[in-house]
Amino acid sequence: MPRPKEEFDALYPCDFYAPEELLEPDQMYTVYEIARLLQDLDPDEALEPGTEDVLLDWAIPWVMRNSEDLVVAEPPSEEEPGYYGLKTE
């Protein structure tokens, strides 16, 4: 259900990192690691499963929106996620 803006203590701009601001050019990241980085967390930080699900809700559209600036690599095994990194020349 929508809520009036005045019910919130503060409103913030909906800014997201550009890929080159978030990712190191010589590294590849899983979508789980990207989700943590988007929240200024360490990529290896342990999270509750529910929290990780919420962060993925932000990370997956970010990856899709920035796909032209990213490369993707196959996962090491079928049980692991793929990896994303900055597209470099």
mmCIF file of N, CA, C and O in Angstrom:
data_model
loop_
_atom_site.group_PDB
_atom_site.id
_atom_site.type_symbol
_atom_site.label_atom_id
_atom_site.label_comp_id
_atom_site.label_asym_id
_atom_site.label_seq_id
_atom_site.Cartn_x
_atom_site.Cartn_y
_atom_site.Cartn_z
ATOM 1 N N MET A 1 0.847 -1.169 0.000
ATOM 2 C CA MET A 1 0.000 0.000 0.000
ATOM 3 C C MET A 1 0.893 1.233 0.000
ATOM 4 O O MET A 1 1.812 1.337 0.806
ATOM 5 N N PRO A 2 0.650 2.178 -0.882
ATOM 6 C CA PRO A 2 1.455 3.409 -0.907
ATOM 7 C C PRO A 2 1.331 4.186 0.402
ATOM 8 O O PRO A 2 0.326 4.092 1.095
ATOM 9 N N ARG A 3 2.388 4.938 0.704
ATOM 10 C CA ARG A 3 2.410 5.754 1.920
ATOM 11 C C ARG A 3 2.753 7.190 1.538
ATOM 12 O O ARG A 3 3.566 7.418 0.639
ATOM 13 N N PRO A 4 2.188 8.150 2.227
ATOM 14 C CA PRO A 4 2.518 9.552 1.955
ATOM 15 C C PRO A 4 3.994 9.838 2.262
ATOM 16 O O PRO A 4 4.554 9.315 3.232
ATOM 17 N N LYS A 5 4.605 10.685 1.467
ATOM 18 C CA LYS A 5 6.007 11.035 1.667
ATOM 19 C C LYS A 5 6.258 11.635 3.037
ATOM 20 O O LYS A 5 7.317 11.419 3.629
ATOM 21 N N GLU A 6 5.311 12.373 3.563
ATOM 22 C CA GLU A 6 5.534 13.026 4.859
ATOM 23 C C GLU A 6 5.645 12.039 6.020
ATOM 24 O O GLU A 6 6.069 12.407 7.117
ATOM 25 N N GLU A 7 5.321 10.777 5.796
ATOM 26 C CA GLU A 7 5.471 9.760 6.841
ATOM 27 C C GLU A 7 6.936 9.357 7.054
ATOM 28 O O GLU A 7 7.258 8.700 8.031
ATOM 29 N N PHE A 8 7.821 9.746 6.127
ATOM 30 C CA PHE A 8 9.221 9.344 6.205
ATOM 31 C C PHE A 8 10.061 10.471 6.781
ATOM 32 O O PHE A 8 9.829 11.651 6.494
ATOM 33 N N ASP A 9 11.041 10.108 7.598
ATOM 34 C CA ASP A 9 11.931 11.096 8.220
ATOM 35 C C ASP A 9 12.816 11.793 7.189
ATOM 36 O O ASP A 9 13.126 12.969 7.325
ATOM 37 N N ALA A 10 13.245 11.051 6.172
ATOM 38 C CA ALA A 10 14.137 11.621 5.158
ATOM 39 C C ALA A 10 13.910 10.905 3.832
ATOM 40 O O ALA A 10 13.543 9.732 3.809
ATOM 41 N N LEU A 11 14.151 11.616 2.747
ATOM 42 C CA LEU A 11 14.105 11.049 1.395
ATOM 43 C C LEU A 11 15.466 11.299 0.755
ATOM 44 O O LEU A 11 16.062 12.354 0.940
ATOM 45 N N TYR A 12 15.955 10.324 0.006
ATOM 46 C CA TYR A 12 17.291 10.391 -0.569
ATOM 47 C C TYR A 12 17.221 10.215 -2.085
ATOM 48 O O TYR A 12 16.317 9.547 -2.599
ATOM 49 N N PRO A 13 18.212 10.751 -2.810
ATOM 50 C CA PRO A 13 18.253 10.505 -4.259
ATOM 51 C C PRO A 13 18.456 9.014 -4.527
ATOM 52 O O PRO A 13 19.117 8.319 -3.749
ATOM 53 N N CYS A 14 17.904 8.542 -5.579
ATOM 54 C CA CYS A 14 18.037 7.135 -5.961
ATOM 55 C C CYS A 14 19.227 7.011 -6.918
ATOM 56 O O CYS A 14 19.072 6.832 -8.122
ATOM 57 N N ASP A 15 20.422 7.163 -6.365
ATOM 58 C CA ASP A 15 21.648 7.102 -7.155
ATOM 59 C C ASP A 15 22.262 5.716 -7.040
ATOM 60 O O ASP A 15 22.255 5.113 -5.973
ATOM 61 N N PHE A 16 22.818 5.248 -8.153
ATOM 62 C CA PHE A 16 23.511 3.971 -8.165
ATOM 63 C C PHE A 16 24.926 4.183 -8.683
ATOM 64 O O PHE A 16 25.182 5.110 -9.445
ATOM 65 N N TYR A 17 25.814 3.320 -8.267
ATOM 66 C CA TYR A 17 27.179 3.370 -8.760
ATOM 67 C C TYR A 17 27.218 3.072 -10.249
ATOM 68 O O TYR A 17 26.472 2.223 -10.751
ATOM 69 N N ALA A 18 28.133 3.722 -10.946
ATOM 70 C CA ALA A 18 28.484 3.313 -12.301
ATOM 71 C C ALA A 18 29.420 2.113 -12.161
ATOM 72 O O ALA A 18 30.126 1.990 -11.151
ATOM 73 N N PRO A 19 29.442 1.206 -13.130
ATOM 74 C CA PRO A 19 30.288 0.014 -13.007
ATOM 75 C C PRO A 19 31.740 0.329 -12.672
ATOM 76 O O PRO A 19 32.339 -0.336 -11.829
ATOM 77 N N GLU A 20 32.311 1.359 -13.295
ATOM 78 C CA GLU A 20 33.722 1.674 -13.048
ATOM 79 C C GLU A 20 33.955 2.240 -11.647
ATOM 80 O O GLU A 20 35.074 2.222 -11.154
ATOM 81 N N GLU A 21 32.914 2.711 -10.988
ATOM 82 C CA GLU A 21 33.026 3.172 -9.604
ATOM 83 C C GLU A 21 32.942 2.019 -8.607
ATOM 84 O O GLU A 21 33.428 2.133 -7.485
ATOM 85 N N LEU A 22 32.326 0.928 -9.021
ATOM 86 C CA LEU A 22 32.031 -0.173 -8.108
ATOM 87 C C LEU A 22 33.011 -1.337 -8.232
ATOM 88 O O LEU A 22 33.398 -1.933 -7.234
ATOM 89 N N LEU A 23 33.420 -1.653 -9.451
ATOM 90 C CA LEU A 23 34.192 -2.867 -9.714
ATOM 91 C C LEU A 23 35.639 -2.550 -10.060
ATOM 92 O O LEU A 23 35.927 -1.565 -10.744
ATOM 93 N N GLU A 24 36.548 -3.407 -9.608
ATOM 94 C CA GLU A 24 37.955 -3.290 -9.974
ATOM 95 C C GLU A 24 38.134 -3.852 -11.390
ATOM 96 O O GLU A 24 37.565 -4.908 -11.713
ATOM 97 N N PRO A 25 38.902 -3.192 -12.248
ATOM 98 C CA PRO A 25 39.006 -3.612 -13.641
ATOM 99 C C PRO A 25 39.629 -4.992 -13.849
ATOM 100 O O PRO A 25 39.378 -5.634 -14.867
ATOM 101 N N ASP A 26 40.410 -5.472 -12.891
ATOM 102 C CA ASP A 26 41.077 -6.770 -13.059
ATOM 103 C C ASP A 26 40.417 -7.894 -12.262
ATOM 104 O O ASP A 26 40.994 -8.962 -12.097
ATOM 105 N N GLN A 27 39.191 -7.665 -11.780
ATOM 106 C CA GLN A 27 38.498 -8.656 -10.956
ATOM 107 C C GLN A 27 37.161 -9.047 -11.593
ATOM 108 O O GLN A 27 36.569 -8.265 -12.339
ATOM 109 N N MET A 28 36.694 -10.245 -11.269
ATOM 110 C CA MET A 28 35.375 -10.717 -11.672
ATOM 111 C C MET A 28 34.580 -10.989 -10.395
ATOM 112 O O MET A 28 35.141 -11.425 -9.387
ATOM 113 N N TYR A 29 33.270 -10.721 -10.439
ATOM 114 C CA TYR A 29 32.417 -10.777 -9.246
ATOM 115 C C TYR A 29 31.145 -11.566 -9.527
ATOM 116 O O TYR A 29 30.585 -11.483 -10.622
ATOM 117 N N THR A 30 30.660 -12.267 -8.516
ATOM 118 C CA THR A 30 29.341 -12.883 -8.628
ATOM 119 C C THR A 30 28.289 -11.808 -8.385
ATOM 120 O O THR A 30 28.591 -10.741 -7.837
ATOM 121 N N VAL A 31 27.064 -12.100 -8.752
ATOM 122 C CA VAL A 31 25.980 -11.145 -8.495
ATOM 123 C C VAL A 31 25.783 -10.948 -6.991
ATOM 124 O O VAL A 31 25.402 -9.868 -6.542
ATOM 125 N N TYR A 32 26.111 -11.951 -6.202
ATOM 126 C CA TYR A 32 26.024 -11.837 -4.746
ATOM 127 C C TYR A 32 27.053 -10.822 -4.220
ATOM 128 O O TYR A 32 26.761 -10.021 -3.326
ATOM 129 N N GLU A 33 28.249 -10.862 -4.774
ATOM 130 C CA GLU A 33 29.287 -9.913 -4.372
ATOM 131 C C GLU A 33 28.932 -8.497 -4.834
ATOM 132 O O GLU A 33 29.122 -7.532 -4.095
ATOM 133 N N ILE A 34 28.396 -8.377 -6.040
ATOM 134 C CA ILE A 34 27.959 -7.077 -6.542
ATOM 135 C C ILE A 34 26.864 -6.516 -5.642
ATOM 136 O O ILE A 34 26.858 -5.328 -5.321
ATOM 137 N N ALA A 35 25.942 -7.363 -5.208
ATOM 138 C CA ALA A 35 24.864 -6.919 -4.321
ATOM 139 C C ALA A 35 25.430 -6.311 -3.041
ATOM 140 O O ALA A 35 24.952 -5.275 -2.566
ATOM 141 N N ARG A 36 26.443 -6.925 -2.489
ATOM 142 C CA ARG A 36 27.058 -6.399 -1.266
ATOM 143 C C ARG A 36 27.774 -5.072 -1.543
ATOM 144 O O ARG A 36 27.658 -4.123 -0.782
ATOM 145 N N LEU A 37 28.521 -5.021 -2.641
ATOM 146 C CA LEU A 37 29.246 -3.796 -2.986
ATOM 147 C C LEU A 37 28.293 -2.624 -3.200
ATOM 148 O O LEU A 37 28.616 -1.486 -2.833
ATOM 149 N N LEU A 38 27.137 -2.874 -3.788
ATOM 150 C CA LEU A 38 26.159 -1.808 -4.005
ATOM 151 C C LEU A 38 25.669 -1.209 -2.684
ATOM 152 O O LEU A 38 25.172 -0.085 -2.652
ATOM 153 N N GLN A 39 25.811 -1.956 -1.600
ATOM 154 C CA GLN A 39 25.404 -1.480 -0.276
ATOM 155 C C GLN A 39 26.605 -1.081 0.581
ATOM 156 O O GLN A 39 26.494 -0.976 1.796
ATOM 157 N N ASP A 40 27.752 -0.904 -0.057
ATOM 158 C CA ASP A 40 28.991 -0.528 0.643
ATOM 159 C C ASP A 40 29.422 -1.566 1.668
ATOM 160 O O ASP A 40 30.001 -1.234 2.708
ATOM 161 N N LEU A 41 29.138 -2.822 1.380
ATOM 162 C CA LEU A 41 29.564 -3.925 2.246
ATOM 163 C C LEU A 41 30.756 -4.625 1.621
ATOM 164 O O LEU A 41 30.975 -4.542 0.406
ATOM 165 N N ASP A 42 31.512 -5.345 2.432
ATOM 166 C CA ASP A 42 32.594 -6.175 1.923
ATOM 167 C C ASP A 42 31.976 -7.287 1.069
ATOM 168 O O ASP A 42 30.952 -7.862 1.458
ATOM 169 N N PRO A 43 32.567 -7.614 -0.084
ATOM 170 C CA PRO A 43 31.978 -8.656 -0.944
ATOM 171 C C PRO A 43 31.861 -10.025 -0.279
ATOM 172 O O PRO A 43 31.055 -10.851 -0.699
ATOM 173 N N ASP A 44 32.659 -10.273 0.760
ATOM 174 C CA ASP A 44 32.625 -11.563 1.448
ATOM 175 C C ASP A 44 31.797 -11.539 2.729
ATOM 176 O O ASP A 44 31.737 -12.540 3.446
ATOM 177 N N GLU A 45 31.162 -10.415 3.020
ATOM 178 C CA GLU A 45 30.411 -10.298 4.275
ATOM 179 C C GLU A 45 29.272 -11.323 4.340
ATOM 180 O O GLU A 45 28.519 -11.493 3.386
ATOM 181 N N ALA A 46 29.153 -11.988 5.468
ATOM 182 C CA ALA A 46 28.077 -12.955 5.682
ATOM 183 C C ALA A 46 26.764 -12.200 5.910
ATOM 184 O O ALA A 46 26.729 -11.219 6.650
ATOM 185 N N LEU A 47 25.712 -12.662 5.261
ATOM 186 C CA LEU A 47 24.395 -12.044 5.390
ATOM 187 C C LEU A 47 23.343 -13.105 5.675
ATOM 188 O O LEU A 47 23.495 -14.261 5.281
ATOM 189 N N GLU A 48 22.282 -12.681 6.322
ATOM 190 C CA GLU A 48 21.124 -13.562 6.495
ATOM 191 C C GLU A 48 20.523 -13.815 5.103
ATOM 192 O O GLU A 48 20.535 -12.921 4.252
ATOM 193 N N PRO A 49 19.985 -15.013 4.863
ATOM 194 C CA PRO A 49 19.404 -15.304 3.547
ATOM 195 C C PRO A 49 18.343 -14.286 3.105
ATOM 196 O O PRO A 49 18.315 -13.879 1.949
ATOM 197 N N GLY A 50 17.486 -13.859 3.992
ATOM 198 C CA GLY A 50 16.460 -12.874 3.627
ATOM 199 C C GLY A 50 17.064 -11.548 3.217
ATOM 200 O O GLY A 50 16.599 -10.902 2.271
ATOM 201 N N THR A 51 18.121 -11.146 3.900
ATOM 202 C CA THR A 51 18.811 -9.896 3.555
ATOM 203 C C THR A 51 19.468 -10.026 2.192
ATOM 204 O O THR A 51 19.387 -9.118 1.356
ATOM 205 N N GLU A 52 20.098 -11.160 1.952
ATOM 206 C CA GLU A 52 20.739 -11.376 0.652
ATOM 207 C C GLU A 52 19.709 -11.336 -0.478
ATOM 208 O O GLU A 52 19.974 -10.772 -1.531
ATOM 209 N N ASP A 53 18.544 -11.887 -0.255
ATOM 210 C CA ASP A 53 17.483 -11.848 -1.266
ATOM 211 C C ASP A 53 17.085 -10.416 -1.607
ATOM 212 O O ASP A 53 16.892 -10.076 -2.771
ATOM 213 N N VAL A 54 16.977 -9.569 -0.583
ATOM 214 C CA VAL A 54 16.626 -8.161 -0.809
ATOM 215 C C VAL A 54 17.732 -7.467 -1.597
ATOM 216 O O VAL A 54 17.459 -6.722 -2.542
ATOM 217 N N LEU A 55 18.984 -7.721 -1.238
ATOM 218 C CA LEU A 55 20.091 -7.095 -1.960
ATOM 219 C C LEU A 55 20.138 -7.550 -3.410
ATOM 220 O O LEU A 55 20.462 -6.762 -4.303
ATOM 221 N N LEU A 56 19.808 -8.807 -3.650
ATOM 222 C CA LEU A 56 19.759 -9.299 -5.034
ATOM 223 C C LEU A 56 18.683 -8.593 -5.847
ATOM 224 O O LEU A 56 18.844 -8.396 -7.054
ATOM 225 N N ASP A 57 17.604 -8.201 -5.191
ATOM 226 C CA ASP A 57 16.550 -7.449 -5.879
ATOM 227 C C ASP A 57 17.082 -6.141 -6.456
ATOM 228 O O ASP A 57 16.539 -5.608 -7.423
ATOM 229 N N TRP A 58 18.146 -5.587 -5.861
ATOM 230 C CA TRP A 58 18.781 -4.373 -6.372
ATOM 231 C C TRP A 58 19.877 -4.708 -7.378
ATOM 232 O O TRP A 58 20.064 -3.989 -8.359
ATOM 233 N N ALA A 59 20.611 -5.771 -7.124
ATOM 234 C CA ALA A 59 21.788 -6.079 -7.936
ATOM 235 C C ALA A 59 21.434 -6.598 -9.327
ATOM 236 O O ALA A 59 22.093 -6.226 -10.301
ATOM 237 N N ILE A 60 20.439 -7.433 -9.437
ATOM 238 C CA ILE A 60 20.111 -8.020 -10.743
ATOM 239 C C ILE A 60 19.705 -6.943 -11.741
ATOM 240 O O ILE A 60 20.244 -6.912 -12.860
ATOM 241 N N PRO A 61 18.812 -6.013 -11.406
ATOM 242 C CA PRO A 61 18.516 -4.943 -12.366
ATOM 243 C C PRO A 61 19.736 -4.059 -12.658
ATOM 244 O O PRO A 61 19.898 -3.585 -13.781
ATOM 245 N N TRP A 62 20.612 -3.860 -11.663
ATOM 246 C CA TRP A 62 21.818 -3.068 -11.885
ATOM 247 C C TRP A 62 22.687 -3.739 -12.945
ATOM 248 O O TRP A 62 23.193 -3.075 -13.857
ATOM 249 N N VAL A 63 22.870 -5.048 -12.846
ATOM 250 C CA VAL A 63 23.666 -5.792 -13.829
ATOM 251 C C VAL A 63 23.012 -5.669 -15.209
ATOM 252 O O VAL A 63 23.702 -5.398 -16.207
ATOM 253 N N MET A 64 21.719 -5.833 -15.273
ATOM 254 C CA MET A 64 21.022 -5.745 -16.561
ATOM 255 C C MET A 64 21.141 -4.334 -17.153
ATOM 256 O O MET A 64 21.393 -4.180 -18.345
ATOM 257 N N ARG A 65 20.982 -3.331 -16.323
ATOM 258 C CA ARG A 65 21.045 -1.944 -16.800
ATOM 259 C C ARG A 65 22.436 -1.570 -17.290
ATOM 260 O O ARG A 65 22.591 -0.776 -18.205
ATOM 261 N N ASN A 66 23.459 -2.160 -16.699
ATOM 262 C CA ASN A 66 24.844 -1.839 -17.041
ATOM 263 C C ASN A 66 25.513 -2.906 -17.900
ATOM 264 O O ASN A 66 26.739 -2.918 -18.024
ATOM 265 N N SER A 67 24.737 -3.760 -18.521
ATOM 266 C CA SER A 67 25.288 -4.895 -19.275
ATOM 267 C C SER A 67 26.248 -4.481 -20.385
ATOM 268 O O SER A 67 27.195 -5.214 -20.685
ATOM 269 N N GLU A 68 26.060 -3.319 -20.982
ATOM 270 C CA GLU A 68 26.956 -2.879 -22.057
ATOM 271 C C GLU A 68 28.372 -2.588 -21.547
ATOM 272 O O GLU A 68 29.316 -2.587 -22.329
ATOM 273 N N ASP A 69 28.509 -2.343 -20.250
ATOM 274 C CA ASP A 69 29.812 -2.030 -19.658
ATOM 275 C C ASP A 69 30.439 -3.224 -18.950
ATOM 276 O O ASP A 69 31.487 -3.086 -18.316
ATOM 277 N N LEU A 70 29.795 -4.390 -19.044
ATOM 278 C CA LEU A 70 30.241 -5.575 -18.310
ATOM 279 C C LEU A 70 30.581 -6.723 -19.247
ATOM 280 O O LEU A 70 30.087 -6.794 -20.373
ATOM 281 N N VAL A 71 31.415 -7.621 -18.759
ATOM 282 C CA VAL A 71 31.661 -8.910 -19.403
ATOM 283 C C VAL A 71 31.184 -9.983 -18.437
ATOM 284 O O VAL A 71 31.041 -9.740 -17.231
ATOM 285 N N VAL A 72 30.923 -11.158 -18.954
ATOM 286 C CA VAL A 72 30.440 -12.259 -18.123
ATOM 287 C C VAL A 72 31.301 -13.489 -18.392
ATOM 288 O O VAL A 72 31.801 -13.679 -19.497
ATOM 289 N N ALA A 73 31.517 -14.301 -17.360
ATOM 290 C CA ALA A 73 32.286 -15.537 -17.479
ATOM 291 C C ALA A 73 31.454 -16.694 -16.951
ATOM 292 O O ALA A 73 30.639 -16.526 -16.039
ATOM 293 N N GLU A 74 31.676 -17.847 -17.525
ATOM 294 C CA GLU A 74 30.979 -19.057 -17.087
ATOM 295 C C GLU A 74 31.353 -19.383 -15.646
ATOM 296 O O GLU A 74 32.492 -19.144 -15.223
ATOM 297 N N PRO A 75 30.421 -19.942 -14.894
ATOM 298 C CA PRO A 75 30.766 -20.353 -13.520
ATOM 299 C C PRO A 75 31.724 -21.535 -13.539
ATOM 300 O O PRO A 75 31.744 -22.312 -14.494
ATOM 301 N N PRO A 76 32.528 -21.677 -12.484
ATOM 302 C CA PRO A 76 33.460 -22.799 -12.400
ATOM 303 C C PRO A 76 32.760 -24.161 -12.397
ATOM 304 O O PRO A 76 33.335 -25.153 -12.833
ATOM 305 N N SER A 77 31.523 -24.216 -11.894
ATOM 306 C CA SER A 77 30.747 -25.457 -11.906
ATOM 307 C C SER A 77 29.268 -25.089 -12.043
ATOM 308 O O SER A 77 28.889 -23.929 -11.889
ATOM 309 N N GLU A 78 28.445 -26.082 -12.297
ATOM 310 C CA GLU A 78 27.009 -25.832 -12.467
ATOM 311 C C GLU A 78 26.340 -25.366 -11.177
ATOM 312 O O GLU A 78 25.274 -24.761 -11.220
ATOM 313 N N GLU A 79 26.947 -25.638 -10.043
ATOM 314 C CA GLU A 79 26.373 -25.248 -8.756
ATOM 315 C C GLU A 79 26.727 -23.820 -8.356
ATOM 316 O O GLU A 79 26.214 -23.303 -7.377
ATOM 317 N N GLU A 80 27.629 -23.181 -9.079
ATOM 318 C CA GLU A 80 28.101 -21.846 -8.720
ATOM 319 C C GLU A 80 27.520 -20.800 -9.681
ATOM 320 O O GLU A 80 27.177 -21.115 -10.817
ATOM 321 N N PRO A 81 27.461 -19.542 -9.219
ATOM 322 C CA PRO A 81 26.967 -18.473 -10.086
ATOM 323 C C PRO A 81 28.016 -18.046 -11.105
ATOM 324 O O PRO A 81 29.200 -18.337 -10.947
ATOM 325 N N GLY A 82 27.569 -17.345 -12.132
ATOM 326 C CA GLY A 82 28.486 -16.764 -13.100
ATOM 327 C C GLY A 82 29.210 -15.573 -12.505
ATOM 328 O O GLY A 82 28.924 -15.130 -11.398
ATOM 329 N N TYR A 83 30.156 -15.053 -13.260
ATOM 330 C CA TYR A 83 30.953 -13.921 -12.809
ATOM 331 C C TYR A 83 30.826 -12.766 -13.791
ATOM 332 O O TYR A 83 30.729 -12.977 -15.005
ATOM 333 N N TYR A 84 30.847 -11.544 -13.228
ATOM 334 C CA TYR A 84 30.745 -10.322 -14.016
ATOM 335 C C TYR A 84 31.940 -9.443 -13.712
ATOM 336 O O TYR A 84 32.435 -9.421 -12.590
ATOM 337 N N GLY A 85 32.365 -8.688 -14.719
ATOM 338 C CA GLY A 85 33.469 -7.757 -14.532
ATOM 339 C C GLY A 85 33.338 -6.607 -15.493
ATOM 340 O O GLY A 85 32.482 -6.600 -16.388
ATOM 341 N N LEU A 86 34.201 -5.622 -15.321
ATOM 342 C CA LEU A 86 34.207 -4.459 -16.215
ATOM 343 C C LEU A 86 34.706 -4.859 -17.597
ATOM 344 O O LEU A 86 35.678 -5.585 -17.732
ATOM 345 N N LYS A 87 34.044 -4.333 -18.608
ATOM 346 C CA LYS A 87 34.530 -4.506 -19.974
ATOM 347 C C LYS A 87 35.702 -3.551 -20.142
ATOM 348 O O LYS A 87 35.600 -2.363 -19.833
ATOM 349 N N THR A 88 36.829 -4.079 -20.573
ATOM 350 C CA THR A 88 38.010 -3.248 -20.797
ATOM 351 C C THR A 88 38.465 -3.439 -22.235
ATOM 352 O O THR A 88 38.175 -4.451 -22.869
ATOM 353 N N GLU A 89 39.189 -2.468 -22.717
ATOM 354 C CA GLU A 89 39.691 -2.510 -24.108
ATOM 355 C C GLU A 89 40.827 -3.492 -24.215
ATOM 356 O O GLU A 89 41.637 -3.645 -23.406
#
